[in-house]
Amino acid sequence: MLLNIKNLHVSIQGKEIIKGLNLSVNKGEIHAIMGPNGTGKSTLAAAITGREGYEITKGEIIYKGQVINDWSPEKRANEGVFMSFQYPIEIPGVSMTNFMRTALNAQREYKKLPPISAGEFLKKMESKKKLVEIHSKLTNRSVNEGFSGGEKKKNEIFQMAMLEPELAILDETDSGLDIDALKVVAKGVNQLKSKENAFIVITHYQRLLDYIVPDFVHVMYNGKIVKSGGKGLALELESQGYEWIKEQFDD
Amino acid sequence: MADEKKEKEMLEDVTSGEYKYGFVTDIETDQAPKGLSEDIIRLISHKKNEPEWLLEFRLKAYRHWLTMEEPNWALLHHPPINYQDIIYYSAPKKKKELNSLDEVDPELLDTFNKLGISLEEQKHLAGVAVDAVVDSVSVKTTFKDTLAKHDIIFCSFSEAVRDYPDLVKKYFATVVPYTDNYFAALNAAVFTDGSFCYIPKGVRCPIELSTYFRINAANTGQFERTLLVADEGSYVSYLEGCTAPQRDENQLHAAVVELIAMKDAEIKYSTVQNWYPGDKNGKGGIYNFVTKRGICKGDRAKISWTQVETGSAITWKYPSCILKGDYSVGEFYSVAVTNNYQQADTGTKMIHLGKNTKSTIISKGISAGKSNNSYRGLVRVSKKADNARNFSQCDSLLLGDKCGAHTFPYIKTANPNAIVEHEATTSKISEDQLFYCQQRGIDMEKAIGLIVNGYAKQVLKKLPMEFAVEAQKLLAITLEGSVG
Ligand SMILES: Nc1ncnc2c1ncn2[C@@H]1O[C@H](COP(=O)(O)OP(=O)(O)O)[C@@H](O)[C@H]1O
Ligand SMILES: [Mg+2]
C-alpha cells in the first residue's frame, strides 16, 4: 500500500476540520475525492503534504509503510509526495527555471545523487514542457507571476512531470479551466500514470473524470469520507448534486 | 500557538549563520601608535612621502574636525567611539616593489583564495584588474599594461599623488570637501590610501576595474579615499568588494569615494560590502561610516550606484549624485540586508541642478533577527532644474517580528515642473511562498534564500555578472538559509 490514512483528525487553530477520515491508496490507482465546498478536501491535502498549522490531533498517515505525521513538508516531497496547488502562489523574481532546478537538485541531494548537469536539466525541461504544451517563455518568467489561471494549473502539472512523484495530489486542478486546458492537464496525468505511482484527484465536478478515469471515487462531507464507489458514483453526483448527501449525513 | 512558535524558532535558526570569512591573515605590519593628533597626521604624511600641500590639507581638515560633532540624526545606536583608541596608520611591510603576482605574499594570496576571489583566476578568467588594498596600502595592481594601452590611470591613491599630482589636485576633495560631514573630515585628516582612476576623453574602459578592500590589523581604523574621474565621453565600470576577518573590538571605517563624470561620460560604481557584522549577540563588528558622492558635471553624464550591503555592525552610507549637467542621469540601486543586531541607515541623495535631469532610486531592505534597517533618501530639485524627474521605489522585507524597517524619504522641489514619484512597500515573506517551495522539496533555509534573491533581483541584475553571483551567495550566507 502506498498511502494508508487511519482515523485522521485534523484541526486548524483548534477547530476540527477532518473528523476521522480513512483512505487507502495502492500504487497504480487513481482516486477521486469529491464533495461540496468547505468540506475539508484541501485540508486533507495539506495534512498529507505536512503544511504547518494543520495539526493532526488523532490518527495516522502511513506512507510507504512509515508513519509520516511528524515529517517535514520537504521530506515528504523528496520521498515522492507532490501536490498541485488549488491556488498556486507567485514568487516574484525567481525564474521557473531556477526554481525547478533548485527543487530537482534538492530531491537529488536527498537521494544522495549529484546535482543534475545543466545540459541534462534543459533537456528534461524541454521534453516535459512539450508534455503539458507549455510555452517556452513561461519558464523564463518568475514562478506563476502574471500567469493566467490556466497557465498556473498547467505549470503545476509541468512541475509534477519534472519531479516524477510517487503520490500526486491534484487539488481542484480543473477549476476554472477551459476544455482545452483541461485536456492538457488530463494528458499530463495519463502520460505520467504508471504501475509505480498513484494519484488523488480532488475535484468539484465530474467533468475532469471523463479524461482522467478514476479507479475509485470518494465522497467527502463534513470532514469524513461518507461514501466510496467506482466511476459510477461520480456520475450519480453529477446528476443528483450533493443535496442528497447533505440530507443523509447532516446530523 | 505552538506552530507559530516552531516557525519562529526555525526562522531564527536559519537566520543565524556564523560569519564565514572570519580569519586573520598574518602579515607583518608597520603600525603607528594609537591615537589622533597633529603629530600622528604628520607621521602618516611623512610615511607616505607626501607633498606639503597634502599635509596642509590634512591638518586643515583635522582642525575643522575638532570643531565638529558626531552626527546623531540616523536611526543608529552605538557606544561612543573613542577616537584616541584607534590606530590610524598600519601598512604591510613591503620588502620591495612588486612586479608580478608571484611576488605577492603567499598568505595574502591564500586569503583571497579563501574568499573565492583568487587574483590569479580573476586575472586570467574574468579579465578584471584588481587593485588589492590590504591594510591601507595597495599591494598589487594588475592589468596595468592593458589599461596603459588606453591611457587609463588606475593606481593607489599614494601613487597618484606622486605620479599625477596635477590631476589629483584638480579633482581631489571637490565633490566631498572636508567640511562636508564629521566622518568626511576625519577621513580627509587621516586617510592612508585608496584608489585613483582616470579615464581619458572618449575611452571606453575595456575591463571592469575592481578593488578588494580588506581590514586586517586589529584596532586599525580604515580610512580609504577613492577618486574616480571619467573625462568627456568615456565609460567605466568600477567594482568595490569587501570582507573582513572576525574581530571582537569594533572597528571604525570611514571611507570617502568621489566620482566625477564629465560631459557624456558614464560611471557605473558597484559595491558588495561584507564586513564583519559582529556576532549573534551584537558583539564586535565594523562601524561603517562612508561618504560616497558623484557629480555629473557635464551634459548627458550618467552615474549609477549599485550596492549590496550585507555586512558591518553599523552602516551609515548615502551614495549620492549631483546632477549638474543638463540631461544628466543619476541612479541608485541598493540591497541592504541586516540580521541579528546589525543596524543599517542607508539611502541616497539625488540633487537635481541641471535641466531635464533624471534620477532613479530602487532600494530593497531586508531585515531579520533583531536588526534595524532604514532607508533615508533625499530628492532635491533646484529652481533651475526644469523638467527634472525622479522615480523612487523603496521596499522593505521583514523576516520574523523582532526586526525593524523604516523609510525616510525627503523630497524638496523648488521647481513646479518637476515630477517626483515615490512608491514604498513593506512585506513579510509569506508562509504560502515558503510552503510552496517546501512542497517541492526545498528546505526552509534554501526557500528563504530563493525568495529573498528573487526579491532583490531588480538590483542584483544591475551588478556585473561575476559580482552578481557572489552577491547572491552573500545574501544567502547573511541570512543563512533564510537566504539560500
Ligand atoms: N487556514 C485556515 N484557517 C481557518 N479555517 C480554515 C483554514 N483553511 C480552511 N479552513 C476551514 O476549513 C474548512 C475546510 O476547508 P477546505 O479544506 O479548504 O475545504 P474544501 O477544499 O473541501 O473546499 C472550511 O470551513 C474552511 O473555512
Ligand atoms: Mg479546496
CSV table of N, CA and C in Angstrom, one decimal, chain A residues 49 51-53 73-74 77-78 81-83 85 89-94 98-99 102-103 106 109 143-144 156 159 163, chain B residues 1-4 6-7 10 430-433 435-444 446 450-451 453-455 457 472:
chain,number,residue,atom,x,y,z
A,49,THR,N,0.5,16.6,2.9
A,49,THR,CA,1.8,17.2,2.5
A,49,THR,C,2.5,17.9,3.7
A,51,ARG,N,1.6,20.6,5.8
A,51,ARG,CA,1.6,22.0,6.0
A,51,ARG,C,1.5,22.4,7.4
A,52,GLU,N,2.3,23.4,7.8
A,52,GLU,CA,2.3,23.9,9.2
A,52,GLU,C,0.9,24.5,9.5
A,53,GLY,N,0.5,24.3,10.7
A,53,GLY,CA,-0.8,24.9,11.1
A,53,GLY,C,-1.9,23.9,11.0
A,73,PRO,N,7.6,19.0,5.5
A,73,PRO,CA,7.0,19.1,4.2
A,73,PRO,C,8.0,18.7,3.1
A,74,GLU,N,9.3,19.2,3.3
A,74,GLU,CA,10.2,18.9,2.2
A,74,GLU,C,10.7,17.4,2.2
A,77,ALA,N,8.0,15.6,0.4
A,77,ALA,CA,8.2,16.0,-1.1
A,77,ALA,C,9.3,15.1,-1.7
A,78,ASN,N,10.4,15.1,-1.0
A,78,ASN,CA,11.5,14.4,-1.5
A,78,ASN,C,11.3,12.9,-1.5
A,81,VAL,N,6.0,12.8,-2.5
A,81,VAL,CA,4.6,13.3,-2.4
A,81,VAL,C,4.6,14.7,-3.1
A,82,PHE,N,3.7,14.8,-4.0
A,82,PHE,CA,3.5,16.1,-4.7
A,82,PHE,C,2.1,16.6,-4.6
A,83,MET,N,2.0,17.9,-4.6
A,83,MET,CA,0.6,18.5,-4.6
A,83,MET,C,0.6,19.5,-5.7
A,85,PHE,N,-1.3,22.7,-6.4
A,85,PHE,CA,-2.0,23.6,-5.6
A,85,PHE,C,-3.3,24.1,-6.2
A,89,ILE,N,1.0,29.9,-5.8
A,89,ILE,CA,1.4,31.2,-5.3
A,89,ILE,C,2.5,31.8,-6.3
A,90,GLU,N,2.6,33.1,-6.3
A,90,GLU,CA,3.6,33.7,-7.1
A,90,GLU,C,4.9,34.0,-6.3
A,91,ILE,N,6.0,33.8,-6.9
A,91,ILE,CA,7.3,34.1,-6.2
A,91,ILE,C,8.0,35.1,-7.1
A,92,PRO,N,7.9,36.4,-6.9
A,92,PRO,CA,8.5,37.4,-7.8
A,92,PRO,C,10.0,37.3,-7.9
A,93,GLY,N,10.5,37.4,-9.0
A,93,GLY,CA,12.0,37.5,-9.2
A,93,GLY,C,12.7,36.1,-9.3
A,94,VAL,N,11.9,35.1,-9.0
A,94,VAL,CA,12.5,33.7,-9.1
A,94,VAL,C,12.0,33.0,-10.4
A,98,ASN,N,15.1,28.5,-12.5
A,98,ASN,CA,15.9,28.4,-11.3
A,98,ASN,C,15.1,27.7,-10.2
A,99,PHE,N,13.8,27.9,-10.1
A,99,PHE,CA,13.0,27.2,-9.1
A,99,PHE,C,13.0,25.7,-9.3
A,102,THR,N,16.4,24.2,-8.6
A,102,THR,CA,16.6,24.1,-7.1
A,102,THR,C,15.8,22.9,-6.5
A,103,ALA,N,14.6,22.8,-7.0
A,103,ALA,CA,13.7,21.7,-6.5
A,103,ALA,C,14.3,20.3,-6.9
A,106,ALA,N,17.3,19.6,-4.9
A,106,ALA,CA,17.0,19.3,-3.5
A,106,ALA,C,16.7,17.8,-3.4
A,109,GLU,N,19.8,15.7,-3.9
A,109,GLU,CA,20.6,15.7,-2.8
A,109,GLU,C,20.1,14.8,-1.7
A,143,VAL,N,8.2,32.5,-11.1
A,143,VAL,CA,7.2,31.5,-10.7
A,143,VAL,C,5.8,32.0,-10.6
A,144,ASN,N,4.9,31.6,-11.5
A,144,ASN,CA,3.5,31.9,-11.5
A,144,ASN,C,3.2,33.4,-11.6
A,156,GLU,N,1.6,23.7,-12.8
A,156,GLU,CA,1.6,22.7,-11.7
A,156,GLU,C,1.9,21.3,-12.2
A,159,GLN,N,5.4,20.9,-13.3
A,159,GLN,CA,6.3,20.6,-12.1
A,159,GLN,C,6.2,19.2,-11.7
A,163,LEU,N,9.2,16.4,-11.5
A,163,LEU,CA,9.6,15.8,-10.2
A,163,LEU,C,9.3,14.4,-10.1
B,1,MET,N,0.6,30.1,20.0
B,1,MET,CA,0.3,28.9,19.2
B,1,MET,C,1.6,28.2,18.9
B,2,ALA,N,1.5,26.9,19.1
B,2,ALA,CA,2.7,26.0,19.1
B,2,ALA,C,3.4,26.1,17.7
B,3,ASP,N,2.6,26.1,16.6
B,3,ASP,CA,3.1,26.1,15.3
B,3,ASP,C,3.8,27.4,15.0
B,4,GLU,N,3.2,28.5,15.5
B,4,GLU,CA,3.8,29.8,15.3
B,4,GLU,C,5.2,29.8,15.9
B,6,LYS,N,7.1,27.3,16.6
B,6,LYS,CA,8.0,26.5,15.9
B,6,LYS,C,8.6,27.2,14.7
B,7,GLU,N,7.7,27.9,14.0
B,7,GLU,CA,8.1,28.7,12.8
B,7,GLU,C,9.1,29.7,13.2
B,10,MET,N,12.5,28.2,13.9
B,10,MET,CA,13.1,27.8,12.7
B,10,MET,C,13.7,29.0,11.9
B,430,SER,N,5.9,35.4,2.7
B,430,SER,CA,4.7,34.8,3.0
B,430,SER,C,4.8,33.3,3.3
B,431,GLU,N,4.0,32.8,4.2
B,431,GLU,CA,4.0,31.4,4.6
B,431,GLU,C,3.6,30.6,3.4
B,432,ASP,N,2.7,31.1,2.5
B,432,ASP,CA,2.3,30.4,1.3
B,432,ASP,C,3.5,30.2,0.4
B,433,GLN,N,4.3,31.2,0.3
B,433,GLN,CA,5.5,31.0,-0.6
B,433,GLN,C,6.5,30.0,0.0
B,435,PHE,N,5.8,27.5,2.0
B,435,PHE,CA,5.2,26.1,1.9
B,435,PHE,C,5.3,25.6,0.4
B,436,TYR,N,5.0,26.5,-0.5
B,436,TYR,CA,5.1,26.1,-1.9
B,436,TYR,C,6.5,25.6,-2.2
B,437,CYS,N,7.5,26.2,-1.8
B,437,CYS,CA,8.9,25.8,-2.0
B,437,CYS,C,9.1,24.5,-1.3
B,438,GLN,N,8.7,24.4,0.0
B,438,GLN,CA,8.9,23.2,0.7
B,438,GLN,C,8.2,22.0,0.1
B,439,GLN,N,7.0,22.2,-0.4
B,439,GLN,CA,6.3,21.1,-1.0
B,439,GLN,C,7.0,20.6,-2.3
B,440,ARG,N,7.9,21.4,-2.8
B,440,ARG,CA,8.7,21.0,-4.0
B,440,ARG,C,10.0,20.4,-3.5
B,441,GLY,N,10.2,20.2,-2.2
B,441,GLY,CA,11.4,19.6,-1.7
B,441,GLY,C,12.5,20.5,-1.2
B,442,ILE,N,12.2,21.8,-1.3
B,442,ILE,CA,13.2,22.8,-1.0
B,442,ILE,C,13.1,23.1,0.5
B,443,ASP,N,14.2,23.0,1.3
B,443,ASP,CA,14.0,23.2,2.7
B,443,ASP,C,13.9,24.7,3.0
B,444,MET,N,13.4,25.0,4.2
B,444,MET,CA,13.1,26.3,4.7
B,444,MET,C,14.3,27.3,4.4
B,446,LYS,N,16.8,27.1,2.3
B,446,LYS,CA,17.0,27.4,0.8
B,446,LYS,C,15.9,28.2,0.3
B,450,LEU,N,16.0,31.6,-1.8
B,450,LEU,CA,15.4,31.8,-3.1
B,450,LEU,C,14.5,33.0,-3.2
B,451,ILE,N,13.6,33.1,-2.2
B,451,ILE,CA,12.6,34.2,-2.2
B,451,ILE,C,13.3,35.5,-2.1
B,453,ASN,N,16.5,36.3,-2.8
B,453,ASN,CA,17.2,36.7,-4.0
B,453,ASN,C,16.3,37.1,-5.1
B,454,GLY,N,15.1,36.5,-5.2
B,454,GLY,CA,14.1,37.0,-6.1
B,454,GLY,C,13.6,38.4,-5.8
B,455,TYR,N,13.4,38.6,-4.5
B,455,TYR,CA,13.0,40.0,-4.1
B,455,TYR,C,14.0,41.0,-4.5
B,457,LYS,N,16.2,40.9,-6.9
B,457,LYS,CA,16.7,40.7,-8.3
B,457,LYS,C,16.8,42.0,-9.1
B,472,GLN,N,24.7,37.1,-4.6
B,472,GLN,CA,23.7,36.1,-4.3
B,472,GLN,C,24.1,35.2,-3.1
